[in-house]
Coordinates of C-alpha atoms in Angstrom, one line a residue:
X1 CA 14.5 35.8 2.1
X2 CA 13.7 34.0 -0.7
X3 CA 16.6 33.5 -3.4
X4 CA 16.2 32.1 -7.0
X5 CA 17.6 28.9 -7.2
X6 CA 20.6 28.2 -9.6
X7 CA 19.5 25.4 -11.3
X8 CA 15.7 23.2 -10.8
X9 CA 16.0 19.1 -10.1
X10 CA 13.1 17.3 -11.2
X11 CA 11.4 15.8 -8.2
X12 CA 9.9 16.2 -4.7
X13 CA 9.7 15.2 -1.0
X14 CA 5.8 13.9 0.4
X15 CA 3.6 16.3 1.9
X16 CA 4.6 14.6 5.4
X17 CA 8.2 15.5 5.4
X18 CA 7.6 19.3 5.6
X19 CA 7.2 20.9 9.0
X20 CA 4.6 22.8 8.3
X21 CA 2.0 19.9 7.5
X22 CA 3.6 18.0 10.3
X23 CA 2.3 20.7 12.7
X24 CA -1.2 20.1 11.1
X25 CA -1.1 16.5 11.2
X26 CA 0.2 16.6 14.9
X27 CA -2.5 19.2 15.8
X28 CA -5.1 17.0 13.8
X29 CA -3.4 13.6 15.6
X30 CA -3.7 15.3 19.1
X31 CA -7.5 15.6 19.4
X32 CA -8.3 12.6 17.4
X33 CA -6.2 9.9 19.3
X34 CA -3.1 10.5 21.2
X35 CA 0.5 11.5 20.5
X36 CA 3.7 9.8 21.3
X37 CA 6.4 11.5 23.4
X38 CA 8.6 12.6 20.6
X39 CA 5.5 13.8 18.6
X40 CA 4.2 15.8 21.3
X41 CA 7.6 17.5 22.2
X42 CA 7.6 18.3 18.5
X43 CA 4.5 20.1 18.3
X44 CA 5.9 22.1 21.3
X45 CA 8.7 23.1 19.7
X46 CA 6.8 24.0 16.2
X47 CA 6.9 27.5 15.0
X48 CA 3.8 27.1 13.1
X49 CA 1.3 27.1 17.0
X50 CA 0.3 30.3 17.8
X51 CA 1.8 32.5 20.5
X52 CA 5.0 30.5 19.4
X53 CA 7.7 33.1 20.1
X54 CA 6.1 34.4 22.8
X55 CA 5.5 31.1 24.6
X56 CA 9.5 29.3 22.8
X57 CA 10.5 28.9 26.3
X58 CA 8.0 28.0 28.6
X59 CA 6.8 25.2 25.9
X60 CA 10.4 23.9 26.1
X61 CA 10.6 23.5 29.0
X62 CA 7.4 21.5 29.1
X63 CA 8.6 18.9 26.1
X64 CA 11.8 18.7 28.2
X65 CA 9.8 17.5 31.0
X66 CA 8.0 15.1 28.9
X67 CA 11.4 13.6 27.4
X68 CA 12.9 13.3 31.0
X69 CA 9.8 11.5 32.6
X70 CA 9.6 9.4 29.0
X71 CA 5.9 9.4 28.5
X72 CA 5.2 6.9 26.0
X73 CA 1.7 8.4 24.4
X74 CA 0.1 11.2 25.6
X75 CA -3.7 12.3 25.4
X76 CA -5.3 15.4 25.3
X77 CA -5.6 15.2 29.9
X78 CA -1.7 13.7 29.9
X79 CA -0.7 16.8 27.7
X80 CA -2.6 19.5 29.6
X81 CA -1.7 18.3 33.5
X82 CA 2.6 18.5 32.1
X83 CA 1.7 22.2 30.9
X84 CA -0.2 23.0 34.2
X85 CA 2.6 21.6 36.5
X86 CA 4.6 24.0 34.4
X87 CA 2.1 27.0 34.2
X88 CA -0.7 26.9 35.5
X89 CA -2.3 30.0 33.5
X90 CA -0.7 29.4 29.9
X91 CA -3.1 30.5 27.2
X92 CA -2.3 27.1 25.5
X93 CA -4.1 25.3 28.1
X94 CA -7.4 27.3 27.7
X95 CA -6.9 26.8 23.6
X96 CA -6.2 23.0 24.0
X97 CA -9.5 22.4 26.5
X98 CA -11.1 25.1 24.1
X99 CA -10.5 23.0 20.9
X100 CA -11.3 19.7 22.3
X101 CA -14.6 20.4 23.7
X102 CA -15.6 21.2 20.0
X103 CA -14.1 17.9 19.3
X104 CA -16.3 16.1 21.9
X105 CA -19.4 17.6 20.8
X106 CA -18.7 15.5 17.1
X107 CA -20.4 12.2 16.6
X108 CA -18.4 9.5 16.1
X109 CA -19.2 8.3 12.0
X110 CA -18.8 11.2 9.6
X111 CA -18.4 10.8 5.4
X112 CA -15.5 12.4 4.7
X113 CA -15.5 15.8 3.4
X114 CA -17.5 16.4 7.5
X115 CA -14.0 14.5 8.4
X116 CA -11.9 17.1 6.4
X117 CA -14.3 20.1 7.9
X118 CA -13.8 19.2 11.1
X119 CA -9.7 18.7 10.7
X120 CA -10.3 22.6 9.1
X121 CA -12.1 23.2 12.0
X122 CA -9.6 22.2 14.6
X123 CA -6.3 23.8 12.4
X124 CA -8.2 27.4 12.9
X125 CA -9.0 26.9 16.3
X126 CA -5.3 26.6 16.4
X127 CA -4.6 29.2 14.2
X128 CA -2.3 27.5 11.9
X129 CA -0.2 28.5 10.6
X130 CA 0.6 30.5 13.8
X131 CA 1.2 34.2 13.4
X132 CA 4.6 34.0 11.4
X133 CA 5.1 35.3 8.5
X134 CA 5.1 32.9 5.7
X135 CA 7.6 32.5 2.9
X136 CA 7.3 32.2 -0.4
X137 CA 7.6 28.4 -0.2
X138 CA 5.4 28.2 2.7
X139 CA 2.5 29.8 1.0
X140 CA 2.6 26.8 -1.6
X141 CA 3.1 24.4 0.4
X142 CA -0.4 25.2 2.7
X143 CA -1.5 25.4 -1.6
X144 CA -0.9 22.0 -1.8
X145 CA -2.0 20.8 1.3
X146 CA -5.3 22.3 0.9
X147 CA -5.9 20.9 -2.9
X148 CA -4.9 17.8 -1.3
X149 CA -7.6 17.6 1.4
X150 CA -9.6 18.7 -1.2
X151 CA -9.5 15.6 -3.3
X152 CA -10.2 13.3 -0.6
X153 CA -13.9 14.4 -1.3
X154 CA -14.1 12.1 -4.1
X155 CA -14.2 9.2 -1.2
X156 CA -18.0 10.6 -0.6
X157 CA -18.9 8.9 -3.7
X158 CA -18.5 5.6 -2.4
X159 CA -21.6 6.2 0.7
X160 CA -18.8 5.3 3.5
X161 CA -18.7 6.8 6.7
X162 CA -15.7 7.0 8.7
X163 CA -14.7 7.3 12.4
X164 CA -11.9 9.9 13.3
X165 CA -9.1 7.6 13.1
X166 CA -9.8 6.0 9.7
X167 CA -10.2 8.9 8.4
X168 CA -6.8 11.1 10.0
X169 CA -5.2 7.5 8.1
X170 CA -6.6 8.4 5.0
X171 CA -5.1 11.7 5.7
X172 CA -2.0 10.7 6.7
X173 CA -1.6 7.8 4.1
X174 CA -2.5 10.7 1.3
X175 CA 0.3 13.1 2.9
X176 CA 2.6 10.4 2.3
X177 CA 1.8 10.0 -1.1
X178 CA 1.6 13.5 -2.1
X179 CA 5.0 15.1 -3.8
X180 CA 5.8 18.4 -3.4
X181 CA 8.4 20.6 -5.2
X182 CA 8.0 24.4 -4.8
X183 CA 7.4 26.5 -8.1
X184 CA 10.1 28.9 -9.2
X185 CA 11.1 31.1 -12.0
X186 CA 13.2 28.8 -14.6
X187 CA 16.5 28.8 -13.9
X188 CA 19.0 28.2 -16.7
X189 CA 20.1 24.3 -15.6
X190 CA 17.4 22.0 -15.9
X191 CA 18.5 18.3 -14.0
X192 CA 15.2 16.4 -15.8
X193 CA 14.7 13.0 -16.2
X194 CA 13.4 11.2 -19.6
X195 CA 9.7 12.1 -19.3
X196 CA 10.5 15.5 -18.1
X197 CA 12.8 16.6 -20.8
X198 CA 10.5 14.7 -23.5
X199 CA 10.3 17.6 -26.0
X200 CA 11.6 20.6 -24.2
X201 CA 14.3 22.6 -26.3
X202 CA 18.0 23.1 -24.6
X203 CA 20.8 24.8 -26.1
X204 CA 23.3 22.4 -24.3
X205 CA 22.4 18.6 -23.1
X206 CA 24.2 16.6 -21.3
X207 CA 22.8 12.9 -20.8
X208 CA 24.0 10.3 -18.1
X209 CA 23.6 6.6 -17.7
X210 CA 23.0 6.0 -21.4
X211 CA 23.9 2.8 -21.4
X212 CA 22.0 -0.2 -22.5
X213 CA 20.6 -1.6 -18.9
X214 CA 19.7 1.9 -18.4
X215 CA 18.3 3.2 -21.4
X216 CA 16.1 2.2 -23.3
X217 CA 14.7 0.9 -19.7
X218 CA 13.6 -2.9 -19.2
X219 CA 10.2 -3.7 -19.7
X220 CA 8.5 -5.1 -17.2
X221 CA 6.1 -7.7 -18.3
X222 CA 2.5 -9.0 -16.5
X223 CA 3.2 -11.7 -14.6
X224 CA -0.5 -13.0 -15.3
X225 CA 0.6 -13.3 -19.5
X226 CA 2.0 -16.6 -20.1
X227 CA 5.7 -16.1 -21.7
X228 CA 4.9 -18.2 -24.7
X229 CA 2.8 -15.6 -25.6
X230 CA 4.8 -13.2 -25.1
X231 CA 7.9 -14.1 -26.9
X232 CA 5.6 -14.6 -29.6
X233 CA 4.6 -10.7 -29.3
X234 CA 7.8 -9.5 -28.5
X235 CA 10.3 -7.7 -31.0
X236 CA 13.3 -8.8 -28.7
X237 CA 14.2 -11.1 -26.4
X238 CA 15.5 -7.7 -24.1
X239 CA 11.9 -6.4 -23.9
X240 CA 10.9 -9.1 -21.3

């Protein structure tokens, strides 16, 4: 159910934080190097893998078997032998071996939009998002994920080729990087801060921290300008 929110505070949380594109990046990580025990139990667990509901309990009873036997990293072979002791027929197994055999078949030094692709490739194998129904919120979110990939593309520019962990880094390091903060209708309190309310008319303002190490905010001067030059440029001895 998706309810307006009372009031909209400026800001976000990186791509990375949401478990939605933690599911992607797992899925991406699994078939590309290996994951760690706690990764792997939380892919498992992740309602975004398909056959999710149907599967909640057998898969939990697989990461549980992970955590108890402590497996430090797992590959693709460690992952599928703890689901086999488990159950042997589990239509995860058949979509794991499945979605790495297209992953074997792809050479080793791609640019990177074949990178990004590939990743593509791997999340529809997958079916990600799963077969859930997705909110409001999650809807944007895959928005955001996908402009993002998209504007790793401009890397192609540069005539570098990339092997398949360099480039999940460069996916990951741009995840981390990337804000998000879901788009609602305006609600009537604003929390903003100074570059966000530049301009914008209110009926009522309230302002905080107004005081003179907060605002006007220090300057922060290049360390590579010698300060005789600038005291010589500067209006006031507070603006270095």
């Amino acid at each position: 159910l998706d309810v307006a929110p009372v009031m909209n505070i400026s800001g976000g949380e990186p791509l990375n934080e949401f478990p939605l594109i933690q599911t992607a990046l797992l899925l991406i990580k699994l078939h590309v190097t290996h994951l760690t025990g706690n990764e792997a139990c939380a892919l498992l667990r992740s309602s975004y893998l398909t056959n999710s509901k149907a599967e909640y309990f057998l898969r939990a009873k697989i990461a549980n078997k992970i955590q108890i036997e402590g497996n430090t990293t797992l590959n693709v072979a460690k992952l599928l032998s703890h689901i086999e002791a488990i159950q042997p027929n589990c239509e995860l197994i058949g979509l794991i071996n499945s979605v790495d055999e297209q992953c074997q078949q792809f050479a080793s030094q791609h640019c990177m939009s074949d990178w990004l692709i590939h990743f593509n490739a791997i999340l529809a194998k997958h079916t990600w998002p799963g077969s859930t129904n997705l909110s409001s919120f999650e809807h944007q979110l895959g928005k955001k994920w996908q402009s993002s990939l998209n504007s790793l593309h401009q890397l192609d520019q540069f005539n570098i080729t990339f092997n398949a962990s360099a480039a999940l880094h460069w996916l990951n390091s741009l995840c981390q990087q990337t804000l998000f903060q879901t788009e609602s209708k305006t609600p009537d309190i604003q929390v903003l801060g100074i570059l966000e309310a530049t301009g914008m008319p209110a009926q009522h303002a309230w302002i905080m921290q107004m005081d003179q190490s907060t605002f006007p905010a220090s300057t922060k001067p290049n360390p590579f300008i010698p300060y005789s030059c600038l005291l010589y440029t500067s209006p006031s001895p507070r603006d270095l």
